[in-house]
Every structure is written in C-alpha cells, then in structure tokens.
PDB file of C-alpha atoms in Angstrom:
ATOM      1  CA  GLN T   1      76.976   6.787 -17.796  1.00  0.00           C
ATOM      2  CA  GLY T   2      73.426   8.360 -16.529  1.00  0.00           C
ATOM      3  CA  THR T   3      72.725   8.638 -20.095  1.00  0.00           C
ATOM      4  CA  GLU T   4      73.074   4.725 -20.926  1.00  0.00           C
ATOM      5  CA  ASN T   5      71.042   3.496 -17.401  1.00  0.00           C
ATOM      6  CA  THR T   6      67.660   5.933 -18.910  1.00  0.00           C
ATOM      7  CA  TYR T   7      68.118   4.595 -22.685  1.00  0.00           C
ATOM      8  CA  THR T   8      68.587   0.495 -21.501  1.00  0.00           C
ATOM      9  CA  LEU T   9      65.266   1.288 -18.495  1.00  0.00           C
ATOM     10  CA  LEU T  10      63.374   2.600 -21.984  1.00  0.00           C
ATOM     11  CA  ALA T  11      64.341  -0.280 -23.485  1.00  0.00           C
ATOM     12  CA  LEU T  12      63.324  -2.904 -20.454  1.00  0.00           C
ATOM     13  CA  VAL T  13      60.041  -1.439 -20.333  1.00  0.00           C
ATOM     14  CA  ALA T  14      59.981  -0.905 -23.964  1.00  0.00           C
ATOM     15  CA  ARG T  15      59.432  -4.682 -24.164  1.00  0.00           C
ATOM     16  CA  ARG T  16      57.447  -5.866 -21.166  1.00  0.00           C
ATOM     17  CA  PRO T  17      53.976  -7.197 -22.028  1.00  0.00           C
ATOM     18  CA  LEU T  18      51.539  -4.056 -23.115  1.00  0.00           C
ATOM     19  CA  ARG T  19      49.102  -4.345 -19.480  1.00  0.00           C
ATOM     20  CA  PRO T  20      45.297  -4.293 -20.416  1.00  0.00           C
ATOM     21  CA  LEU T  21      43.604  -0.770 -19.771  1.00  0.00           C
ATOM     22  CA  PRO T  22      41.570  -0.688 -17.057  1.00  0.00           C
ATOM     23  CA  PRO T  23      37.954  -0.507 -17.677  1.00  0.00           C
ATOM     24  CA  PRO T  24      36.375   2.807 -17.958  1.00  0.00           C
ATOM     25  CA  ALA T  25      34.976   4.388 -15.051  1.00  0.00           C
ATOM     26  CA  PRO T  26      31.276   4.251 -15.354  1.00  0.00           C
ATOM     27  CA  PRO T  27      29.538   7.932 -15.907  1.00  0.00           C
ATOM     28  CA  LEU T  28      28.281  10.521 -13.162  1.00  0.00           C
ATOM     29  CA  TYR T  29      24.475  10.268 -15.039  1.00  0.00           C
ATOM     30  CA  ALA T  30      22.766   7.728 -16.339  1.00  0.00           C
ATOM     31  CA  PRO T  31      19.702   7.720 -17.886  1.00  0.00           C
ATOM     32  CA  PRO T  32      16.472   6.937 -15.831  1.00  0.00           C
ATOM     33  CA  MET T  33      15.084   3.526 -17.572  1.00  0.00           C
ATOM     34  CA  ALA T  34      12.468   3.435 -18.802  1.00  0.00           C
ATOM     35  CA  ASP T  35       8.929   3.831 -16.396  1.00  0.00           C
ATOM     36  CA  VAL T  36       7.188   0.637 -16.205  1.00  0.00           C
ATOM     37  CA  SER T  37       3.743   2.661 -16.841  1.00  0.00           C
ATOM     38  CA  ASP T  38       4.767   4.546 -20.152  1.00  0.00           C
ATOM     39  CA  SER T  39       3.852   0.862 -21.433  1.00  0.00           C
ATOM     40  CA  VAL T  40       1.393   0.230 -18.729  1.00  0.00           C
ATOM     41  CA  LEU T  41      -0.564   3.468 -19.011  1.00  0.00           C
ATOM     42  CA  SER T  42      -1.142   6.171 -21.845  1.00  0.00           C
ATOM     43  CA  GLN T  43       0.838   8.506 -21.434  1.00  0.00           C
ATOM     44  CA  SER T  44      -1.913  11.118 -20.619  1.00  0.00           C
ATOM     45  CA  VAL T  45      -3.424   8.287 -17.603  1.00  0.00           C
ATOM     46  CA  VAL T  46      -0.085   8.905 -16.009  1.00  0.00           C
ATOM     47  CA  ARG T  47       0.028  12.752 -16.006  1.00  0.00           C
ATOM     48  CA  SER T  48      -2.700  13.307 -14.646  1.00  0.00           C
ATOM     49  CA  LEU T  49      -2.964  10.644 -12.300  1.00  0.00           C
ATOM     50  CA  GLY T  50       0.061  12.812 -10.481  1.00  0.00           C
ATOM     51  CA  ASP T  51      -2.082  15.439 -10.842  1.00  0.00           C
ATOM     52  CA  LYS T  52      -2.651  18.213  -7.654  1.00  0.00           C
ATOM     53  CA  LEU T  53      -6.292  18.274  -9.046  1.00  0.00           C
ATOM     54  CA  TYR T  54      -8.775  15.727  -7.588  1.00  0.00           C
ATOM     55  CA  ASP T  55     -10.447  15.894 -10.181  1.00  0.00           C
ATOM     56  CA  LYS T  56      -7.763  15.679 -13.071  1.00  0.00           C
ATOM     57  CA  ARG T  57      -6.646  11.760 -10.436  1.00  0.00           C
ATOM     58  CA  LYS T  58     -10.471  10.859 -11.040  1.00  0.00           C
ATOM     59  CA  GLY T  59     -10.763  11.043 -14.625  1.00  0.00           C
ATOM     60  CA  ALA T  60      -7.735   8.767 -14.456  1.00  0.00           C
ATOM     61  CA  ALA T  61      -9.141   6.352 -12.356  1.00  0.00           C
ATOM     62  CA  LEU T  62     -12.457   6.498 -14.574  1.00  0.00           C
ATOM     63  CA  GLU T  63      -9.499   5.360 -17.386  1.00  0.00           C
ATOM     64  CA  ILE T  64      -7.761   2.940 -15.606  1.00  0.00           C
ATOM     65  CA  GLU T  65     -11.433   1.247 -13.973  1.00  0.00           C
ATOM     66  CA  HIS T  66     -12.156   1.079 -17.824  1.00  0.00           C
ATOM     67  CA  GLN T  67      -9.403  -0.541 -18.900  1.00  0.00           C
ATOM     68  CA  VAL T  68      -9.101  -3.425 -16.995  1.00  0.00           C
ATOM     69  CA  LYS T  69     -12.674  -4.421 -17.366  1.00  0.00           C
ATOM     70  CA  GLU T  70     -11.659  -4.539 -20.952  1.00  0.00           C
ATOM     71  CA  GLN T  71      -8.500  -6.361 -19.369  1.00  0.00           C
ATOM     72  CA  CYS T  72     -10.678  -8.557 -17.374  1.00  0.00           C
ATOM     73  CA  GLU T  73     -13.271  -9.542 -19.722  1.00  0.00           C
ATOM     74  CA  LYS T  74      -9.847 -10.644 -22.435  1.00  0.00           C
ATOM     75  CA  GLU T  75      -8.693 -12.822 -19.087  1.00  0.00           C
ATOM     76  CA  ASP T  76      -5.573 -10.881 -19.366  1.00  0.00           C
ATOM     77  CA  VAL T  77      -4.828 -11.514 -15.492  1.00  0.00           C
ATOM     78  CA  ALA T  78      -0.966 -10.335 -16.194  1.00  0.00           C
ATOM     79  CA  GLY T  79      -2.155  -7.290 -18.072  1.00  0.00           C
ATOM     80  CA  VAL T  80      -4.242  -5.829 -14.720  1.00  0.00           C
ATOM     81  CA  ARG T  81      -1.076  -7.423 -12.436  1.00  0.00           C
ATOM     82  CA  ALA T  82       1.032  -5.000 -14.286  1.00  0.00           C
ATOM     83  CA  VAL T  83      -0.925  -2.216 -14.159  1.00  0.00           C
ATOM     84  CA  ILE T  84      -1.430  -2.855  -9.937  1.00  0.00           C
ATOM     85  CA  SER T  85       2.624  -3.225 -10.225  1.00  0.00           C
ATOM     86  CA  SER T  86       2.533   0.510 -12.492  1.00  0.00           C
ATOM     87  CA  LEU T  87       0.146   1.705  -9.035  1.00  0.00           C
ATOM     88  CA  SER T  88       2.195   0.941  -5.972  1.00  0.00           C
ATOM     89  CA  SER T  89       5.329   0.979  -7.421  1.00  0.00           C
ATOM     90  CA  THR T  90       5.811   4.322  -9.814  1.00  0.00           C
ATOM     91  CA  PHE T  91       2.460   6.373  -7.747  1.00  0.00           C
ATOM     92  CA  ALA T  92       1.603   4.524  -4.116  1.00  0.00           C
ATOM     93  CA  PHE T  93       5.523   4.593  -3.500  1.00  0.00           C
ATOM     94  CA  SER T  94       6.189   7.654  -4.925  1.00  0.00           C
ATOM     95  CA  THR T  95       8.054  10.775  -3.394  1.00  0.00           C
ATOM     96  CA  GLN T  96       5.673  13.143  -4.064  1.00  0.00           C
ATOM     97  CA  ALA T  97       2.722  13.351  -2.440  1.00  0.00           C
ATOM     98  CA  ASN T  98       0.429  13.884  -5.347  1.00  0.00           C
ATOM     99  CA  HIS T  99       1.583  10.741  -7.297  1.00  0.00           C
ATOM    100  CA  ARG T 100       1.211   8.556  -3.706  1.00  0.00           C
ATOM    101  CA  LYS T 101      -2.558  10.214  -4.231  1.00  0.00           C
ATOM    102  CA  GLY T 102      -3.114   9.110  -7.036  1.00  0.00           C
ATOM    103  CA  GLY T 103      -1.937   5.546  -6.966  1.00  0.00           C
ATOM    104  CA  LEU T 104      -4.469   5.330  -4.067  1.00  0.00           C
ATOM    105  CA  ILE T 105      -7.083   6.589  -5.811  1.00  0.00           C
ATOM    106  CA  GLY T 106      -6.109   4.271  -8.983  1.00  0.00           C
ATOM    107  CA  LEU T 107      -5.514   0.870  -7.426  1.00  0.00           C
ATOM    108  CA  ALA T 108      -9.180   1.533  -6.083  1.00  0.00           C
ATOM    109  CA  ALA T 109     -10.389   1.576  -9.710  1.00  0.00           C
ATOM    110  CA  VAL T 110      -8.335  -1.349 -10.142  1.00  0.00           C
ATOM    111  CA  ALA T 111     -10.586  -3.212  -7.350  1.00  0.00           C
ATOM    112  CA  ILE T 112     -13.911  -1.579  -8.694  1.00  0.00           C
ATOM    113  CA  ALA T 113     -12.940  -2.958 -12.207  1.00  0.00           C
ATOM    114  CA  VAL T 114     -11.930  -6.898 -11.457  1.00  0.00           C
ATOM    115  CA  ALA T 115     -14.840  -6.937  -9.013  1.00  0.00           C
ATOM    116  CA  PRO T 116     -15.954 -10.522  -9.505  1.00  0.00           C
ATOM    117  CA  ASP T 117     -12.399 -11.864  -9.098  1.00  0.00           C
ATOM    118  CA  VAL T 118     -10.771  -9.494  -6.932  1.00  0.00           C
ATOM    119  CA  ASP T 119      -9.741 -12.467  -4.724  1.00  0.00           C
ATOM    120  CA  ALA T 120      -7.455 -13.346  -7.439  1.00  0.00           C
ATOM    121  CA  PHE T 121      -5.585  -9.807  -6.635  1.00  0.00           C
ATOM    122  CA  LEU T 122      -6.236  -9.185  -3.454  1.00  0.00           C
ATOM    123  CA  ALA T 123      -2.772  -9.874  -1.743  1.00  0.00           C
ATOM    124  CA  ASP T 124      -1.206  -6.546  -4.781  1.00  0.00           C
ATOM    125  CA  LEU T 125      -3.703  -4.147  -3.582  1.00  0.00           C
ATOM    126  CA  LEU T 126      -3.991  -3.938  -0.078  1.00  0.00           C
ATOM    127  CA  PRO T 127      -0.138  -4.202   0.875  1.00  0.00           C
ATOM    128  CA  PRO T 128       0.004  -0.378  -0.944  1.00  0.00           C
ATOM    129  CA  VAL T 129      -3.436   0.691   0.558  1.00  0.00           C
ATOM    130  CA  LEU T 130      -2.449  -0.325   4.282  1.00  0.00           C
ATOM    131  CA  LYS T 131       1.320   1.555   3.822  1.00  0.00           C
ATOM    132  CA  CYS T 132      -0.258   5.151   2.991  1.00  0.00           C
ATOM    133  CA  PHE T 133      -2.140   4.389   6.531  1.00  0.00           C
ATOM    134  CA  THR T 134       0.794   5.856   7.896  1.00  0.00           C
ATOM    135  CA  ASP T 135       2.483   8.641   5.514  1.00  0.00           C
ATOM    136  CA  GLN T 136       3.383  11.648   6.579  1.00  0.00           C
ATOM    137  CA  ASP T 137       1.066  13.529   4.422  1.00  0.00           C
ATOM    138  CA  ASN T 138      -2.084  13.805   5.959  1.00  0.00           C
ATOM    139  CA  ARG T 139      -4.226  14.623   3.062  1.00  0.00           C
ATOM    140  CA  VAL T 140      -2.312  10.711   1.516  1.00  0.00           C
ATOM    141  CA  ARG T 141      -4.180   9.310   4.841  1.00  0.00           C
ATOM    142  CA  TYR T 142      -7.804  10.452   4.304  1.00  0.00           C
ATOM    143  CA  TYR T 143      -7.268   9.417   0.273  1.00  0.00           C
ATOM    144  CA  ALA T 144      -5.463   6.146   2.050  1.00  0.00           C
ATOM    145  CA  CYS T 145      -9.070   5.728   4.089  1.00  0.00           C
ATOM    146  CA  GLU T 146     -11.028   6.302   0.964  1.00  0.00           C
ATOM    147  CA  SER T 147      -9.091   3.743  -0.804  1.00  0.00           C
ATOM    148  CA  PHE T 148      -9.060   0.818   1.469  1.00  0.00           C
ATOM    149  CA  TYR T 149     -13.035   1.689   1.534  1.00  0.00           C
ATOM    150  CA  ASN T 150     -13.773   1.103  -1.931  1.00  0.00           C
ATOM    151  CA  ILE T 151     -11.897  -1.588  -1.938  1.00  0.00           C
ATOM    152  CA  ALA T 152     -13.252  -3.008   1.023  1.00  0.00           C
ATOM    153  CA  LYS T 153     -16.973  -2.191   0.228  1.00  0.00           C
ATOM    154  CA  VAL T 154     -15.446  -4.774  -2.879  1.00  0.00           C
ATOM    155  CA  ALA T 155     -13.992  -7.381  -0.794  1.00  0.00           C
ATOM    156  CA  ARG T 156     -16.228  -7.746   1.816  1.00  0.00           C
ATOM    157  CA  GLN T 157     -15.774 -11.048   3.924  1.00  0.00           C
ATOM    158  CA  LEU T 158     -11.884 -11.910   1.774  1.00  0.00           C
ATOM    159  CA  LEU T 159     -10.884  -9.219   4.019  1.00  0.00           C
ATOM    160  CA  ILE T 160     -10.943 -10.981   7.828  1.00  0.00           C
ATOM    161  CA  ARG T 161      -8.182 -13.074   6.530  1.00  0.00           C
ATOM    162  CA  SER T 162      -5.420  -9.699   6.880  1.00  0.00           C
ATOM    163  CA  PHE T 163      -7.693  -8.037   9.535  1.00  0.00           C
ATOM    164  CA  ASN T 164      -5.241  -8.201  12.463  1.00  0.00           C
ATOM    165  CA  GLU T 165      -3.214  -6.390  10.020  1.00  0.00           C
ATOM    166  CA  ILE T 166      -6.265  -3.356   9.440  1.00  0.00           C
ATOM    167  CA  PHE T 167      -6.736  -3.468  12.804  1.00  0.00           C
ATOM    168  CA  ASP T 168      -2.967  -1.994  14.223  1.00  0.00           C
ATOM    169  CA  ALA T 169      -3.099   0.006  11.054  1.00  0.00           C
ATOM    170  CA  LEU T 170      -6.672   1.766  11.487  1.00  0.00           C
ATOM    171  CA  CYS T 171      -5.662   1.902  15.678  1.00  0.00           C
ATOM    172  CA  LYS T 172      -2.999   4.787  14.073  1.00  0.00           C
ATOM    173  CA  LEU T 173      -4.824   6.117  12.748  1.00  0.00           C
ATOM    174  CA  ILE T 174      -8.015   6.468  14.853  1.00  0.00           C
ATOM    175  CA  ALA T 175      -5.843   8.435  17.109  1.00  0.00           C
ATOM    176  CA  ASP T 176      -4.474  10.568  13.816  1.00  0.00           C
ATOM    177  CA  SER T 177      -4.081  14.147  14.714  1.00  0.00           C
ATOM    178  CA  ASP T 178      -5.812  14.995  11.357  1.00  0.00           C
ATOM    179  CA  PRO T 179      -9.960  15.798  12.321  1.00  0.00           C
ATOM    180  CA  ASN T 180     -10.584  14.616   8.147  1.00  0.00           C
ATOM    181  CA  VAL T 181      -8.056  12.266   8.425  1.00  0.00           C
ATOM    182  CA  GLN T 182      -9.940  10.360  12.249  1.00  0.00           C
ATOM    183  CA  ASN T 183     -13.837  11.339  10.712  1.00  0.00           C
ATOM    184  CA  GLY T 184     -12.194   8.791   7.349  1.00  0.00           C
ATOM    185  CA  ALA T 185     -10.443   5.571   9.669  1.00  0.00           C
ATOM    186  CA  GLN T 186     -14.281   5.611  11.328  1.00  0.00           C
ATOM    187  CA  LEU T 187     -16.095   5.329   8.151  1.00  0.00           C
ATOM    188  CA  VAL T 188     -13.759   2.549   7.236  1.00  0.00           C
ATOM    189  CA  ASP T 189     -14.062   1.079  10.882  1.00  0.00           C
ATOM    190  CA  ARG T 190     -18.334   1.347  10.968  1.00  0.00           C
ATOM    191  CA  LEU T 191     -17.185  -0.665   7.580  1.00  0.00           C
ATOM    192  CA  MET T 192     -15.129  -3.075   8.687  1.00  0.00           C
ATOM    193  CA  HIS T 193     -17.589  -3.506  11.595  1.00  0.00           C
ATOM    194  CA  ASP T 194     -20.294  -4.711   9.567  1.00  0.00           C
ATOM    195  CA  ILE T 195     -18.288  -7.094   7.755  1.00  0.00           C
ATOM    196  CA  VAL T 196     -16.957  -9.028  10.481  1.00  0.00           C
ATOM    197  CA  THR T 197     -20.227  -8.935  12.103  1.00  0.00           C
ATOM    198  CA  GLU T 198     -21.129 -10.798   8.786  1.00  0.00           C
ATOM    199  CA  SER T 199     -18.947 -13.384   8.863  1.00  0.00           C
ATOM    200  CA  THR T 200     -18.863 -16.493  10.969  1.00  0.00           C
ATOM    201  CA  GLN T 201     -14.795 -17.556  10.089  1.00  0.00           C
ATOM    202  CA  PHE T 202     -13.890 -15.567  12.142  1.00  0.00           C
ATOM    203  CA  ASP T 203     -10.398 -16.009  13.631  1.00  0.00           C
ATOM    204  CA  MET T 204      -9.955 -14.979  17.600  1.00  0.00           C
ATOM    205  CA  ASP T 205      -8.018 -17.119  18.772  1.00  0.00           C
ATOM    206  CA  LYS T 206      -5.265 -15.399  16.566  1.00  0.00           C
ATOM    207  CA  PHE T 207      -6.974 -11.427  16.821  1.00  0.00           C
ATOM    208  CA  ILE T 208      -6.494 -11.844  20.459  1.00  0.00           C
ATOM    209  CA  PRO T 209      -3.316 -11.674  20.795  1.00  0.00           C
ATOM    210  CA  THR T 210      -3.609  -8.324  18.070  1.00  0.00           C
ATOM    211  CA  LEU T 211      -6.676  -7.063  20.854  1.00  0.00           C
ATOM    212  CA  GLY T 212      -3.939  -8.085  23.669  1.00  0.00           C
ATOM    213  CA  VAL T 213      -1.345  -5.184  22.487  1.00  0.00           C
ATOM    214  CA  ARG T 214      -3.929  -2.332  21.342  1.00  0.00           C
ATOM    215  CA  ILE T 215      -5.690  -2.669  25.083  1.00  0.00           C
ATOM    216  CA  LYS T 216      -2.260  -1.868  27.052  1.00  0.00           C
ATOM    217  CA  VAL T 217      -2.181   1.317  23.964  1.00  0.00           C
ATOM    218  CA  ILE T 218      -3.002   4.746  27.016  1.00  0.00           C
ATOM    219  CA  ASN T 219      -4.811   6.965  24.431  1.00  0.00           C
ATOM    220  CA  PRO T 220      -7.848   7.847  25.035  1.00  0.00           C
ATOM    221  CA  TYR T 221      -8.742   7.460  21.292  1.00  0.00           C
ATOM    222  CA  VAL T 222      -7.417   3.971  20.981  1.00  0.00           C
ATOM    223  CA  ARG T 223      -9.072   2.829  23.793  1.00  0.00           C
ATOM    224  CA  GLN T 224     -12.352   3.635  22.916  1.00  0.00           C
ATOM    225  CA  PHE T 225     -11.351   1.628  19.196  1.00  0.00           C
ATOM    226  CA  VAL T 226     -10.770  -1.435  21.232  1.00  0.00           C
ATOM    227  CA  CYS T 227     -13.517  -1.595  22.889  1.00  0.00           C
ATOM    228  CA  THR T 228     -16.307  -0.523  20.761  1.00  0.00           C
ATOM    229  CA  TRP T 229     -14.421  -3.865  18.829  1.00  0.00           C
ATOM    230  CA  ILE T 230     -14.950  -5.920  22.323  1.00  0.00           C
ATOM    231  CA  THR T 231     -18.938  -4.705  22.514  1.00  0.00           C
ATOM    232  CA  VAL T 232     -18.585  -5.167  18.351  1.00  0.00           C
ATOM    233  CA  LEU T 233     -17.305  -8.907  18.484  1.00  0.00           C
ATOM    234  CA  ASP T 234     -19.205  -9.712  21.400  1.00  0.00           C
ATOM    235  CA  SER T 235     -22.780  -8.707  20.272  1.00  0.00           C
ATOM    236  CA  MET T 236     -21.851 -12.255  17.558  1.00  0.00           C
ATOM    237  CA  PRO T 237     -24.070 -15.288  18.785  1.00  0.00           C
ATOM    238  CA  HIS T 238     -20.782 -17.481  18.534  1.00  0.00           C
ATOM    239  CA  ILE T 239     -18.649 -15.442  20.432  1.00  0.00           C
ATOM    240  CA  ASP T 240     -18.022 -15.496  24.084  1.00  0.00           C
ATOM    241  CA  MET T 241     -16.153 -12.706  25.048  1.00  0.00           C
ATOM    242  CA  LEU T 242     -15.827 -13.380  28.595  1.00  0.00           C
ATOM    243  CA  ASP T 243     -14.443 -17.176  27.038  1.00  0.00           C
ATOM    244  CA  TYR T 244     -10.986 -14.337  26.208  1.00  0.00           C
ATOM    245  CA  VAL T 245     -10.674 -12.228  28.779  1.00  0.00           C
ATOM    246  CA  PRO T 246      -7.583 -13.328  30.703  1.00  0.00           C
ATOM    247  CA  GLN T 247      -5.713 -13.769  27.369  1.00  0.00           C
ATOM    248  CA  PHE T 248      -6.252 -10.066  26.429  1.00  0.00           C
ATOM    249  CA  LEU T 249      -6.785  -8.622  30.113  1.00  0.00           C
TER     250      LEU T 249
END
C-alpha cells in the first residue's frame, strides 16, 4: 500500500503544471561601467591627472586648457560641460587624494580656458572646489585654495553672488592646522578683499546673518578673520557698518 501511495503522489506531481524557474541571482561581480573620462579626456590626460607628481598633473591641466579652448571656438558648450562633469565626478570626488588634486587643477584650467564665458560654467566649477576646502588631506585642501584662486582671478565680480558660501568656507580654512593651507587661505582671502571692494552690488542684508554666526566663533584665527572683513566692508563708501552692528552683535 505504501508503494501504491508513492506512485499516486508521483502521478499527481507529474500532472501539475510546471512553475517558471526563478530569475537567476545577480552575479557577485558586476563589470565596471565605462568611465565618462574615457570618452571626454584622452587616456594620457587621465593617467597624468591622477599622477602623484605635480608636474605630471600640471601638464595634463595644460592639455585640458587647450582642449577646452578648442571646444569654445567651436561653441561646443555640451563638450565643455562634459569635461567639467568628468573632472568633478571622476577626479575631484575621487577616493584617491592624487585624483582629487588632479581634478582641482583641471577645473582651474577649464576656468582659464573659458574666461570670457566663465559665467555660464561657474555654477559647475565652484561646488567641487569648495567641497575640497574641507578635505581630510591637507595637500588637497592646499590645492583647493590654489584652484579657487585661479578661478577667482577669472570670475572676479561673478563670485559676489556666492560670497556667503565662500566666506563660510574661508572661515574654516583660515583656522586650518596646516600652515601651508593657512597661507593659501590668506592669499584667497586677500583676493576676495579686492573683489568685494571693487563691487557696487555687494548685498549686505544677505551677508549679515552669516557674519552674525561667524563672529561668535571663539577661535582666535576666525575672530581676526571676521574683524578684518568688518574693517574691509566699513572702508567701502556705500556701506556704513554702524547701521548693521545691532544685527550681528
């Protein structure tokens, strides 16, 4: 009887409709996607831009500058944006410090190349550089100062609309534990003094809340930095800092 029951069960199973097999599990290893830099930048530039030697990275930046100038002559805006995107995502946001350094010098090279039309690209150029101001690697922070300085020399008055973000980032850099980074931040700060004092469109009402936050920081470097800016702003003929004292003290 046991054998008959077994045969009956097997027969019932055989008559059941087949269920579709479950989809195969995803592979444990997925092949990497093609790097956007492969199609935007030459392989020699990609290699040199991530090199540990500064001269190699500088050479790659000069090639990027030449490439972008040619794109500008052809009015290839999409091509320029693709270069900036590659320098940001593949290099400036890389987990490798040398790649981040390469991305920073590359972004500065783009700014120099697009100088007459930098306004069209500034919103893409600034964020990765400002992000590197707080990098864990002190050399990356230093090269971020260098990159920003070169971008600022080109953009100048166009930076006024981003002044709050720049001021806030400089507040942190000016108190950096690395003396080279501090020196780099001071050079950027002096350039920003010139840019702001040349401006007739500086928005004090927008800046005062940021000043009010930073003036309460107890770090002596930051306090000196803030006091210097109060002096700079007070020296501008169309600004009377006494009118704003109740708002930030």
